[in-house]
Tab-separated table of C-alpha atoms in Angstrom:
chain	number	residue	atom	x	y	z
A	69	MET	CA	-59.166	-8.111	25.234
A	70	ARG	CA	-55.870	-9.189	26.805
A	71	ALA	CA	-54.374	-12.573	25.607
A	72	ARG	CA	-54.762	-15.488	27.814
A	73	VAL	CA	-52.696	-18.576	28.194
A	74	ARG	CA	-53.976	-21.981	29.898
A	75	GLY	CA	-52.265	-23.086	32.753
A	76	ARG	CA	-53.192	-25.486	35.966
A	77	ARG	CA	-55.633	-22.807	37.145
A	78	GLY	CA	-57.298	-22.471	33.894
A	79	LEU	CA	-57.064	-19.528	31.458
A	80	GLN	CA	-54.607	-17.017	33.224
A	81	PRO	CA	-53.826	-13.332	31.484
A	82	LEU	CA	-50.672	-13.429	29.601
A	83	PRO	CA	-48.299	-10.611	30.741
A	84	ARG	CA	-48.218	-7.553	28.679
A	85	CYS	CA	-44.451	-7.761	28.085
A	86	ALA	CA	-44.854	-11.392	26.533
A	87	VAL	CA	-47.429	-10.002	24.259
A	88	ARG	CA	-45.126	-7.129	22.943
A	89	ARG	CA	-42.292	-9.793	22.777
A	90	ALA	CA	-44.478	-12.120	20.493
A	91	LEU	CA	-45.450	-9.113	18.236
A	92	ASP	CA	-41.859	-8.267	17.769
A	93	ARG	CA	-41.141	-11.631	16.343
A	94	VAL	CA	-43.982	-11.245	13.771
A	95	PRO	CA	-42.733	-10.379	10.541
A	96	HIS	CA	-43.041	-6.433	9.889
A	97	ARG	CA	-45.117	-6.653	6.847
A	98	ALA	CA	-47.294	-9.418	8.449
A	99	ARG	CA	-49.055	-7.246	10.954
A	100	ASN	CA	-50.946	-4.098	10.327
A	101	VAL	CA	-49.290	-2.476	13.338
A	102	ARG	CA	-46.665	0.016	12.735
A	103	ARG	CA	-44.788	0.816	16.139
A	104	HIS	CA	-42.795	3.870	16.160
A	105	ALA	CA	-39.775	3.995	18.589
A	106	HIS	CA	-40.655	7.774	19.107
A	107	ASP	CA	-44.046	7.644	19.915
A	108	VAL	CA	-44.163	9.124	23.535
A	109	ARG	CA	-48.184	8.593	24.017
A	110	PRO	CA	-49.336	6.698	27.214
A	111	PRO	CA	-48.735	3.096	26.725
A	112	ARG	CA	-52.288	2.002	26.756
A	113	LEU	CA	-53.420	4.383	24.153
A	114	ARG	CA	-50.842	3.461	21.995
A	115	ARG	CA	-51.448	-0.090	22.424
A	116	ARG	CA	-55.259	0.590	21.485
A	117	ARG	CA	-54.356	2.473	18.465
A	118	GLN	CA	-51.985	-0.233	17.418
A	119	ARG	CA	-54.692	-3.094	17.736
A	120	ARG	CA	-56.965	-1.022	15.434
A	121	GLY	CA	-54.263	-0.523	12.992
A	122	CYS	CA	-54.129	3.055	13.176
A	123	PRO	CA	-50.727	5.012	12.663
A	124	PRO	CA	-49.902	7.506	15.557
A	125	ARG	CA	-51.141	11.028	14.698
A	126	ARG	CA	-48.768	13.864	13.986
A	127	ASP	CA	-49.769	15.904	17.082
A	128	GLN	CA	-48.648	12.989	19.280
A	129	ARG	CA	-45.092	12.377	17.859
A	130	GLN	CA	-42.265	13.453	19.640
A	131	ALA	CA	-40.351	16.316	17.705
A	132	ASP	CA	-37.353	14.630	16.342
A	133	PRO	CA	-34.098	16.695	16.454
A	134	ASP	CA	-32.968	15.245	13.156
A	135	PRO	CA	-35.769	15.254	10.404
A	136	ARG	CA	-33.728	12.776	8.299
A	137	LEU	CA	-33.892	10.471	11.158
A	138	HIS	CA	-37.582	10.827	11.343
A	139	ASP	CA	-37.943	10.157	7.685
A	140	LEU	CA	-36.001	6.981	7.876
A	141	ARG	CA	-38.270	5.933	10.529
A	142	ARG	CA	-41.388	6.336	8.179
A	143	HIS	CA	-40.356	3.462	6.245
A	144	GLY	CA	-39.632	0.714	8.880
A	145	ARG	CA	-38.560	-0.355	12.182
A	146	ALA	CA	-35.831	2.037	13.305
A	147	ARG	CA	-33.269	2.308	16.368
A	148	ARG	CA	-29.994	3.845	17.076
A	149	ASN	CA	-26.926	1.682	16.732
A	150	HIS	CA	-23.913	1.487	18.833
A	151	LEU	CA	-22.321	4.168	16.979
A	152	ARG	CA	-25.206	6.525	17.954
A	153	VAL	CA	-26.138	7.565	14.457
A	154	PRO	CA	-29.440	6.702	12.932
A	155	VAL	CA	-30.025	3.456	11.056
A	156	GLU	CA	-32.977	1.609	9.548
A	157	LEU	CA	-33.263	-2.047	9.608
A	158	GLY	CA	-36.326	-2.456	7.676
A	159	ARG	CA	-36.236	-2.414	3.724
A	160	PRO	CA	-38.405	0.596	2.245
A	161	HIS	CA	-41.636	-0.123	0.718
A	162	ARG	CA	-42.093	-0.693	-2.900
A	163	GLY	CA	-42.778	2.432	-5.040
A	164	ARG	CA	-42.108	4.608	-1.756
A	165	ARG	CA	-40.383	7.750	-2.473
A	166	ASN	CA	-38.626	9.812	0.140
A	167	ASP	CA	-39.891	13.423	0.673
A	168	PRO	CA	-37.079	15.603	-0.575
A	169	ALA	CA	-38.375	18.282	1.739
A	170	ARG	CA	-37.666	16.171	4.881
A	171	CYS	CA	-35.188	14.132	3.571
A	172	ASP	CA	-31.635	15.264	2.356
A	173	LEU	CA	-29.797	11.968	2.552
A	174	ARG	CA	-28.964	11.737	-1.299
A	175	ARG	CA	-27.422	13.853	-4.033
A	176	ARG	CA	-29.486	16.761	-5.168
A	177	ASP	CA	-30.154	15.077	-8.690
A	178	ARG	CA	-31.154	12.024	-7.231
A	179	ARG	CA	-33.400	12.826	-4.170
A	180	ASP	CA	-36.466	11.506	-6.377
A	181	GLU	CA	-35.228	8.133	-6.900
A	182	PRO	CA	-36.324	5.281	-4.296
A	183	LEU	CA	-33.813	4.304	-1.630
A	184	ARG	CA	-31.871	0.810	-2.891
A	185	ARG	CA	-30.123	-1.502	-0.182
A	186	PRO	CA	-26.472	-2.480	-1.132
A	187	ARG	CA	-26.396	-6.057	-2.475
A	188	LEU	CA	-24.293	-8.402	-0.459
A	189	ARG	CA	-23.372	-11.841	-1.216
A	190	GLU	CA	-23.592	-14.885	1.303
A	191	GLY	CA	-21.067	-14.774	3.945
A	192	GLY	CA	-20.120	-11.155	3.614
A	193	ALA	CA	-18.080	-11.650	0.286
A	194	VAL	CA	-18.406	-8.630	-1.847
A	195	ARG	CA	-17.381	-9.008	-5.457
A	196	TRP	CA	-17.027	-5.361	-7.347
A	197	ALA	CA	-18.048	-5.486	-10.917
A	198	ASP	CA	-15.308	-2.998	-11.991
A	199	HIS	CA	-12.671	-5.366	-10.343
A	200	ARG	CA	-11.204	-8.581	-11.627
A	201	ASP	CA	-13.744	-11.404	-11.809
A	202	ASP	CA	-11.483	-13.197	-9.289
A	203	LEU	CA	-11.225	-10.477	-6.652
A	204	GLU	CA	-13.294	-11.296	-3.481
A	205	ARG	CA	-12.793	-9.317	-0.290
A	206	ARG	CA	-13.718	-10.603	3.043
A	207	ARG	CA	-14.499	-7.816	5.556
A	208	PRO	CA	-14.979	-7.739	9.508
A	209	ARG	CA	-18.711	-8.640	10.877
A	210	ARG	CA	-19.263	-5.246	11.977
A	211	LEU	CA	-18.846	-3.680	8.553
A	212	GLN	CA	-21.264	-6.409	7.134
A	213	ARG	CA	-23.942	-5.321	9.486
A	214	LEU	CA	-23.320	-1.808	8.467
A	215	ASP	CA	-23.756	-2.537	5.141
A	216	GLU	CA	-27.154	-4.139	5.567
A	217	VAL	CA	-28.745	-0.799	6.625
A	218	HIS	CA	-29.643	2.691	5.085
A	219	HIS	CA	-27.580	5.319	6.876
A	220	HIS	CA	-26.917	8.918	6.643
A	221	ARG	CA	-23.626	8.616	4.699
A	222	GLY	CA	-22.450	12.147	5.879
A	223	HIS	CA	-22.371	11.514	9.149
A	224	PRO	CA	-18.352	11.894	10.421
A	225	SER	CA	-18.706	8.781	13.113
A	226	LEU	CA	-20.150	6.628	10.278
A	227	ARG	CA	-18.277	7.469	7.400
A	228	ARG	CA	-14.790	6.010	8.953
A	229	HIS	CA	-16.739	2.479	9.094
A	230	ALA	CA	-18.684	2.883	5.668
A	231	ARG	CA	-18.042	-0.184	3.055
A	232	HIS	CA	-14.674	-0.444	1.892
A	233	ARG	CA	-14.367	0.805	-1.756
A	234	PRO	CA	-11.483	-0.271	-3.990
A	235	PRO	CA	-9.045	2.520	-4.351
A	236	ALA	CA	-8.872	5.087	-7.106
A	237	THR	CA	-6.144	4.450	-9.477
A	238	ALA	CA	-5.620	5.037	-13.171
A	239	GLY	CA	-8.627	6.374	-14.940
A	240	GLY	CA	-9.562	9.138	-12.896
A	241	ARG	CA	-11.413	9.701	-9.466
A	242	GLY	CA	-13.068	6.257	-8.535
A	243	ALA	CA	-11.680	4.354	-11.805
A	244	VAL	CA	-10.195	0.966	-11.199
A	245	ALA	CA	-6.715	0.174	-13.102
A	246	PRO	CA	-6.040	-3.293	-14.131
A	247	LEU	CA	-3.471	-5.095	-12.105
A	248	LEU	CA	0.289	-4.830	-13.499
A	249	ARG	CA	0.980	-8.325	-14.422
A	250	LEU	CA	4.701	-8.800	-13.196
A	251	GLY	CA	7.001	-11.526	-14.114
A	252	LEU	CA	10.246	-12.604	-12.127
A	253	LEU	CA	13.233	-13.033	-14.146
A	254	SER	CA	15.082	-15.474	-11.618
A	255	THR	CA	14.452	-17.228	-8.366
A	256	ALA	CA	16.459	-15.071	-6.298
A	257	ARG	CA	16.095	-14.807	-2.608
A	258	ILE	CA	15.006	-11.150	-2.831
A	259	ASN	CA	12.163	-12.301	-4.713
A	260	GLU	CA	10.321	-13.263	-1.371
A	261	ALA	CA	10.145	-9.412	-0.728
A	262	ILE	CA	8.755	-8.544	-3.991
A	263	LEU	CA	6.118	-11.281	-3.646
A	264	THR	CA	4.891	-9.981	-0.175
A	265	GLY	CA	4.744	-6.443	-1.501
A	266	ALA	CA	2.757	-7.512	-4.419
A	267	ARG	CA	0.284	-9.320	-2.136
A	268	GLN	CA	-0.250	-6.281	0.025
A	269	SER	CA	-0.250	-3.861	-2.628
A	270	GLY	CA	-3.325	-4.642	-4.595
A	271	ALA	CA	-1.619	-2.899	-7.910
A	272	VAL	CA	0.557	-5.562	-8.912
A	273	GLU	CA	0.151	-9.376	-9.492
A	274	VAL	CA	3.213	-11.908	-9.949
A	275	THR	CA	1.930	-14.007	-12.873
A	276	ALA	CA	4.888	-15.857	-14.178
A	277	VAL	CA	8.581	-16.893	-12.826
A	278	ALA	CA	11.533	-18.154	-15.313
A	279	SER	CA	14.499	-19.939	-14.322
A	280	ARG	CA	17.015	-21.648	-16.453
A	281	ASP	CA	16.383	-24.934	-14.675
A	282	VAL	CA	12.799	-25.896	-15.255
A	283	VAL	CA	12.598	-28.126	-12.331
A	284	ARG	CA	13.655	-25.160	-10.179
A	285	ALA	CA	10.985	-22.789	-11.883
A	286	LEU	CA	8.189	-25.282	-11.647
A	287	ALA	CA	8.746	-25.903	-7.923
A	288	TYR	CA	9.251	-22.164	-7.343
A	289	ALA	CA	5.949	-21.269	-9.046
A	290	GLN	CA	4.101	-24.101	-7.011
A	291	GLU	CA	5.437	-23.073	-3.698
A	292	HIS	CA	4.581	-19.433	-4.043
A	293	ASP	CA	1.202	-19.901	-6.032
A	294	ILE	CA	2.384	-18.560	-9.426
A	295	ASP	CA	0.285	-19.178	-12.458
A	296	ARG	CA	3.005	-20.043	-15.116
A	297	ALA	CA	6.743	-21.323	-14.759
A	298	HIS	CA	9.012	-20.452	-17.980
A	299	ALA	CA	12.104	-22.718	-18.521
A	300	SER	CA	14.436	-20.042	-19.747
A	301	TYR	CA	14.318	-15.991	-19.596
A	302	GLU	CA	13.301	-15.727	-23.450
A	303	GLU	CA	10.358	-17.790	-22.921
A	304	LEU	CA	9.206	-15.188	-19.935
A	305	LEU	CA	9.915	-12.222	-22.365
A	306	GLU	CA	7.681	-13.743	-24.852
A	307	ASP	CA	5.087	-14.136	-22.488
A	308	SER	CA	1.831	-12.078	-23.869
A	309	ASP	CA	0.226	-12.179	-20.243
A	310	VAL	CA	3.434	-10.284	-18.658
A	311	ASP	CA	3.395	-6.462	-18.677
A	312	ALA	CA	6.405	-6.097	-16.594
A	313	ILE	CA	9.753	-7.759	-15.529
A	314	TYR	CA	11.327	-7.791	-12.238
A	315	ILE	CA	15.184	-8.308	-12.769
A	316	SER	CA	16.964	-9.844	-9.948
A	317	LEU	CA	19.865	-11.311	-11.668
A	318	PRO	CA	23.425	-11.021	-10.578
A	319	ASN	CA	24.859	-7.320	-11.050
A	320	SER	CA	26.708	-7.796	-14.337
A	321	MET	CA	23.403	-9.184	-16.212
A	322	HIS	CA	21.520	-6.254	-15.013
A	323	VAL	CA	21.675	-3.680	-18.001
A	324	GLU	CA	21.810	-6.685	-20.704
A	325	TRP	CA	18.402	-8.247	-19.592
A	326	SER	CA	16.864	-4.874	-18.919
A	327	ILE	CA	17.498	-3.814	-22.498
A	328	ARG	CA	16.108	-7.116	-23.918
A	329	ALA	CA	12.799	-7.013	-21.765
A	330	LEU	CA	12.596	-3.293	-22.600
A	331	GLU	CA	12.705	-4.061	-26.570
A	332	ALA	CA	9.974	-6.880	-25.725
A	333	GLY	CA	7.683	-4.215	-24.976
A	334	LYS	CA	7.773	-4.916	-20.984
A	335	HIS	CA	8.246	-2.154	-18.255
A	336	VAL	CA	11.321	-3.248	-16.113
A	337	LEU	CA	12.182	-2.696	-12.308
A	338	CYS	CA	15.663	-3.662	-12.128
A	339	GLU	CA	17.515	-4.492	-8.872
A	340	LYS	CA	20.145	-2.005	-7.663
A	341	PRO	CA	22.834	-1.183	-8.766
A	342	MET	CA	21.770	-1.305	-12.384
A	343	SER	CA	25.477	-1.170	-13.377
A	344	ARG	CA	28.889	0.283	-12.048
A	345	HIS	CA	29.029	1.745	-15.776
A	346	PRO	CA	26.846	4.881	-16.224
A	347	GLU	CA	27.256	4.655	-20.322
A	348	GLU	CA	25.486	1.302	-19.761
A	349	VAL	CA	22.940	2.740	-17.842
A	350	GLU	CA	22.316	5.844	-20.494
A	351	ARG	CA	21.885	3.226	-23.148
A	352	ALA	CA	19.425	1.222	-21.199
A	353	PHE	CA	17.205	4.429	-20.630
A	354	ASP	CA	17.622	5.183	-24.190
A	355	VAL	CA	15.896	1.888	-25.202
A	356	ALA	CA	13.283	2.681	-22.487
A	357	ASP	CA	12.527	6.045	-24.059
A	358	GLN	CA	12.559	4.389	-27.483
A	359	HIS	CA	10.012	1.648	-26.801
A	360	GLU	CA	8.191	4.186	-24.166
A	361	ARG	CA	8.594	1.956	-21.533
A	362	VAL	CA	9.181	2.400	-17.505
A	363	LEU	CA	12.592	1.486	-16.277
A	364	MET	CA	13.029	2.060	-12.684
A	365	GLU	CA	16.096	1.125	-10.569
A	366	ALA	CA	14.715	-0.818	-7.212
A	367	PHE	CA	16.074	1.396	-4.413
A	368	MET	CA	13.283	0.226	-2.342
A	369	TYR	CA	14.161	2.409	0.752
A	370	ARG	CA	13.683	5.585	-0.946
A	371	HIS	CA	9.945	4.888	-1.093
A	372	HIS	CA	9.652	4.425	2.497
A	373	LEU	CA	8.144	7.621	4.562
A	374	GLN	CA	11.132	7.583	6.900
A	375	SER	CA	13.275	8.623	3.830
A	376	HIS	CA	10.741	11.372	2.545
A	377	ALA	CA	11.002	12.665	6.342
A	378	LEU	CA	14.325	12.831	6.315
A	379	HIS	CA	14.629	14.477	2.807
A	380	GLU	CA	11.894	17.118	3.983
A	381	LEU	CA	13.924	17.875	7.359
A	382	VAL	CA	17.063	18.556	5.609
A	383	LEU	CA	16.167	20.539	2.929
A	384	SER	CA	13.539	22.602	5.100
A	385	GLY	CA	16.571	23.707	7.146
A	386	GLY	CA	15.436	21.588	10.226
A	387	ILE	CA	19.175	21.033	11.011
A	388	GLY	CA	20.360	24.492	9.741
A	389	GLN	CA	22.913	24.453	7.036
A	390	LEU	CA	23.987	20.954	6.003
A	391	ARG	CA	27.625	20.299	6.758
A	392	GLN	CA	28.568	16.510	7.011
A	393	LEU	CA	27.334	12.944	6.353
A	394	ARG	CA	27.918	9.683	7.975
A	395	ALA	CA	26.607	6.354	6.587
A	396	ARG	CA	27.471	2.979	7.305
A	397	PHE	CA	26.306	-0.639	6.024
A	398	SER	CA	28.093	-3.802	6.997
A	399	PHE	CA	27.665	-7.653	7.818
A	400	THR	CA	29.372	-11.082	7.913
A	401	LEU	CA	29.113	-12.858	4.697
A	402	GLU	CA	29.917	-16.418	5.431
A	403	ASN	CA	29.022	-18.266	2.495
A	404	PRO	CA	32.035	-18.515	0.192
A	405	GLU	CA	30.053	-19.409	-2.782
A	406	ASP	CA	27.839	-16.195	-2.881
A	407	VAL	CA	27.536	-14.619	-6.056
A	408	ARG	CA	28.353	-11.381	-4.177
A	409	LEU	CA	32.241	-12.725	-4.009
A	410	ARG	CA	32.238	-13.207	-7.832
A	411	PRO	CA	34.322	-10.299	-9.588
A	412	GLU	CA	33.109	-11.661	-12.871
A	413	LEU	CA	29.580	-10.884	-11.624
A	414	ASP	CA	30.406	-7.303	-10.435
A	415	GLY	CA	30.492	-8.470	-6.784
A	416	GLY	CA	31.911	-6.565	-4.087
A	417	ALA	CA	30.908	-4.486	-0.934
A	418	LEU	CA	30.499	-1.413	-2.686
A	419	MET	CA	28.419	-2.893	-5.198
A	420	ASP	CA	26.070	-4.436	-2.755
A	421	LEU	CA	26.070	-2.242	0.411
A	422	GLY	CA	27.893	0.777	-0.604
A	423	CYS	CA	25.439	1.670	-3.084
A	424	TYR	CA	22.898	2.449	-0.187
A	425	CYS	CA	25.608	4.731	1.743
A	426	ILE	CA	26.167	6.618	-1.836
A	427	SER	CA	22.287	6.890	-2.680
A	428	GLY	CA	21.537	8.061	1.090
A	429	SER	CA	24.263	10.603	0.870
A	430	ARG	CA	22.943	11.722	-2.796
A	431	LEU	CA	19.431	11.934	-1.263
A	432	VAL	CA	19.919	14.912	0.768
A	433	ALA	CA	23.107	16.375	-0.756
A	434	GLY	CA	22.845	15.938	-4.238
A	435	GLU	CA	25.343	15.055	-6.610
A	436	PRO	CA	29.037	14.577	-5.699
A	437	THR	CA	31.943	16.470	-7.247
A	438	LEU	CA	34.845	14.792	-5.732
A	439	VAL	CA	35.363	11.359	-4.566
A	440	PHE	CA	38.112	9.339	-2.642
A	441	GLY	CA	37.725	5.661	-1.827
A	442	ARG	CA	39.872	2.911	-0.344
A	443	GLN	CA	39.245	-0.740	-0.537
A	444	VAL	CA	40.394	-4.161	0.934
A	445	VAL	CA	40.262	-6.990	-1.511
A	446	GLY	CA	39.612	-10.523	-0.350
A	447	GLN	CA	40.600	-13.945	-1.646
A	448	THR	CA	38.123	-14.248	-4.289
A	449	GLY	CA	39.108	-10.791	-5.783
A	450	VAL	CA	36.250	-8.493	-4.761
A	451	ASP	CA	36.507	-5.824	-2.352
A	452	MET	CA	35.426	-7.007	1.158
A	453	ARG	CA	35.801	-3.571	2.799
A	454	PHE	CA	35.300	-0.135	1.226
A	455	ALA	CA	35.621	3.474	2.800
A	456	ALA	CA	35.131	6.667	1.027
A	457	VAL	CA	35.043	10.359	1.400
A	458	MET	CA	32.719	12.363	-1.147
A	459	GLU	CA	32.598	15.989	-1.522
A	460	PHE	CA	29.150	17.694	-2.347
A	461	PRO	CA	28.420	21.341	-3.333
A	462	GLY	CA	28.201	23.837	-0.360
A	463	ASP	CA	31.181	22.215	1.370
A	464	VAL	CA	29.310	19.314	2.213
A	465	LEU	CA	31.367	16.145	3.219
A	466	ALA	CA	30.086	12.532	3.439
A	467	GLU	CA	31.883	9.561	4.657
A	468	PHE	CA	30.978	5.980	4.638
A	469	HIS	CA	32.175	2.652	5.009
A	470	CYS	CA	30.782	-0.820	4.038
A	471	ALA	CA	31.991	-4.363	4.700
A	472	PHE	CA	31.399	-7.946	4.158
A	473	ASP	CA	33.634	-9.075	6.961
A	474	LEU	CA	32.342	-6.774	9.847
A	475	PRO	CA	29.465	-7.334	12.169
A	476	TYR	CA	25.998	-5.916	11.316
A	477	GLU	CA	26.078	-2.217	11.302
A	478	ARG	CA	23.944	0.378	9.701
A	479	GLY	CA	22.831	4.116	10.099
A	480	LEU	CA	22.721	7.495	8.321
A	481	GLU	CA	23.653	10.909	10.192
A	482	ALA	CA	23.055	14.214	8.616
A	483	ILE	CA	24.881	16.829	10.710
A	484	GLY	CA	24.159	20.501	10.142
A	485	SER	CA	24.938	24.076	11.646
A	486	LYS	CA	22.093	23.604	14.223
A	487	ALA	CA	21.418	20.107	14.753
A	488	ALA	CA	21.890	16.554	13.831
A	489	VAL	CA	19.552	13.771	12.943
A	490	LEU	CA	20.185	10.168	12.895
A	491	VAL	CA	18.390	7.480	11.036
A	492	PRO	CA	19.060	4.025	12.833
A	493	GLU	CA	17.670	1.761	10.163
A	494	PRO	CA	17.952	3.669	6.953
A	495	TRP	CA	18.084	0.939	4.432
A	496	THR	CA	15.844	-1.774	6.333
A	497	CYS	CA	13.422	0.826	7.686
A	498	ARG	CA	12.718	-1.514	10.913
A	499	ASP	CA	11.050	0.430	13.579
A	500	PRO	CA	11.086	3.492	11.431
A	501	HIS	CA	11.906	6.807	13.133
A	502	LEU	CA	14.480	9.757	13.341
A	503	ARG	CA	16.547	11.128	16.276
A	504	LEU	CA	16.950	14.918	16.230
A	505	ASN	CA	19.385	15.721	18.617
A	506	GLY	CA	18.428	12.736	20.445
A	507	GLU	CA	14.827	13.191	20.567
A	508	ARG	CA	12.726	10.412	18.726
A	509	ILE	CA	10.340	11.348	15.761
A	510	ASP	CA	8.178	8.369	14.986
A	511	VAL	CA	7.537	7.677	11.096
A	512	ALA	CA	4.379	5.903	9.740
A	513	ASP	CA	5.462	2.176	9.051
A	514	ALA	CA	4.830	0.727	5.722
A	515	ASP	CA	6.170	-2.236	3.503
A	516	ARG	CA	8.911	-0.334	1.589
A	517	TYR	CA	8.551	-3.062	-1.281
A	518	GLN	CA	4.874	-2.446	-1.427
A	519	LEU	CA	5.442	1.435	-1.783
A	520	GLN	CA	8.047	0.700	-4.532
A	521	LEU	CA	5.618	-1.907	-6.429
A	522	GLU	CA	2.658	0.895	-6.130
A	523	ASN	CA	4.549	3.721	-7.603
A	524	PHE	CA	6.216	1.506	-10.470
A	525	ALA	CA	2.650	0.258	-11.338
A	526	ALA	CA	1.649	3.778	-11.340
A	527	ALA	CA	4.174	4.846	-13.610
A	528	ALA	CA	3.584	2.047	-15.958
A	529	HIS	CA	-0.279	2.963	-16.350
A	530	GLY	CA	1.087	6.547	-16.803
A	531	ASP	CA	-0.348	8.074	-13.653
A	532	THR	CA	2.791	9.395	-12.338
A	533	GLU	CA	6.639	9.608	-12.813
A	534	PRO	CA	8.836	6.938	-11.490
A	535	LEU	CA	10.385	8.148	-8.153
A	536	LEU	CA	13.713	6.941	-9.473
A	537	GLY	CA	14.111	7.931	-13.025
A	538	ARG	CA	17.361	8.402	-15.559
A	539	ASP	CA	19.079	11.341	-13.598
A	540	ASP	CA	19.205	9.132	-10.385
A	541	ALA	CA	20.391	5.890	-11.881
A	542	VAL	CA	23.140	7.493	-14.125
A	543	GLY	CA	24.495	9.609	-10.908
A	544	GLN	CA	24.520	6.492	-8.827
A	545	ALA	CA	26.638	4.763	-11.475
A	546	ARG	CA	28.879	7.661	-12.055
A	547	ALA	CA	29.680	7.740	-8.070
A	548	ILE	CA	30.287	3.913	-8.120
A	549	ASP	CA	32.517	3.988	-11.093
A	550	ALA	CA	34.431	7.155	-9.740
A	551	LEU	CA	35.277	5.301	-6.371
A	552	TYR	CA	36.322	2.450	-7.952
A	553	ARG	CA	38.946	4.383	-10.239
A	554	SER	CA	39.875	6.329	-6.862
A	555	ALA	CA	40.606	2.896	-5.243
A	556	ALA	CA	42.684	1.546	-8.108
A	557	SER	CA	44.609	4.571	-8.584
A	558	GLY	CA	44.964	5.769	-4.971
A	559	ALA	CA	43.945	9.367	-5.768
A	560	ALA	CA	40.845	11.499	-5.559
A	561	VAL	CA	38.507	11.448	-8.888
A	562	SER	CA	36.644	14.466	-9.894
A	563	LEU	CA	33.097	14.185	-11.219
């Protein structure tokens, strides 16, 4: 009997489409009718059996091309989503178990267990039990909807949109390492880049900052949402809630505070250059080995994929035999009170800018065997301009210049017997790409400070070796020291 509705002319038959819409609004478990999207019987017969509460007969079901989809439909109202993959919107009945012969959605040792829905919190906020208690992630609305369904996790089109899992870190596959708690030793401007990289990495958390001015430390901590502020560097080293120290002090103080932090049991990420004296760098790494701590020089550009691409291209013979290197880095330093212009703090263009040119040349050519340098000393007593030629094994020559009193310029070029490759932005890695004989080769972009912190954190947890270790830091200091000695004497210096 058809449903009727009262109108002006008395009881009128209710359209069948309205009946079906009304039934769809009834909760699934509140009605005894179980509709199947794959039932292809005539509409009248199908509705008659539904009114009697009879399930569809097996011989009247459409053969489904995917038996797993059919098994999902047995447990509730089903449909296909916009990704064209089978999903189920209804929750399985309690006590029901999937038929292993017809459904192979789970691992072999878990086929007899009932399906369980992923647990979601209100608003789509997911809290992982194996993460820190205060870690809470927000995910796009589409992913929240996908989390509320039981789906075939092996489907390739759905695997890309599956629930985001925390990255596997220390402790093996799927294990989550604790965040490396980093303390900032000073309030230098370079800290801004470290704070941004730490927020993006998910492996490092900046928990403390120290300054010799307590007002400055408190203001800096409040501005950058840092938990603790210390009125002295010694207090930061004694902080038990800090695992590692980032040292961004002037160049002359790098080795001293690196050693003090290592002796306090902290891992150390020290700004470049660590020192102009190789014996001081050796002593710092000896202390790191003695206390089983990680010490790394912070050449952030070396962690970028652009630097890796250049290294692989040259070493693989992509430009033939390497013969010549050209590097440059300069800008105008207008502040006369800048610490980089103070000789007692080891300032100068070679220490601040030339160290990049030396490092980039050593990246592809190895260690120099002979260097010759010339400098122009400014009014403050530091080198405002420095030009150098370095000789590497295999008759490879490298030339570079750096300056504090020239317009902004940067670049690194490697010339081989067959081709030449140019890196327009080797140090800042903006718009990362290479130019091989003028042809552009794009490189995936990433935050170089984030990559540096991730490598440092992994090394501190014992998962990997630091990208830049003792040999690289000592080789860098030897080249800088030799160039200063050459500029002072006016003669080439052999290493």
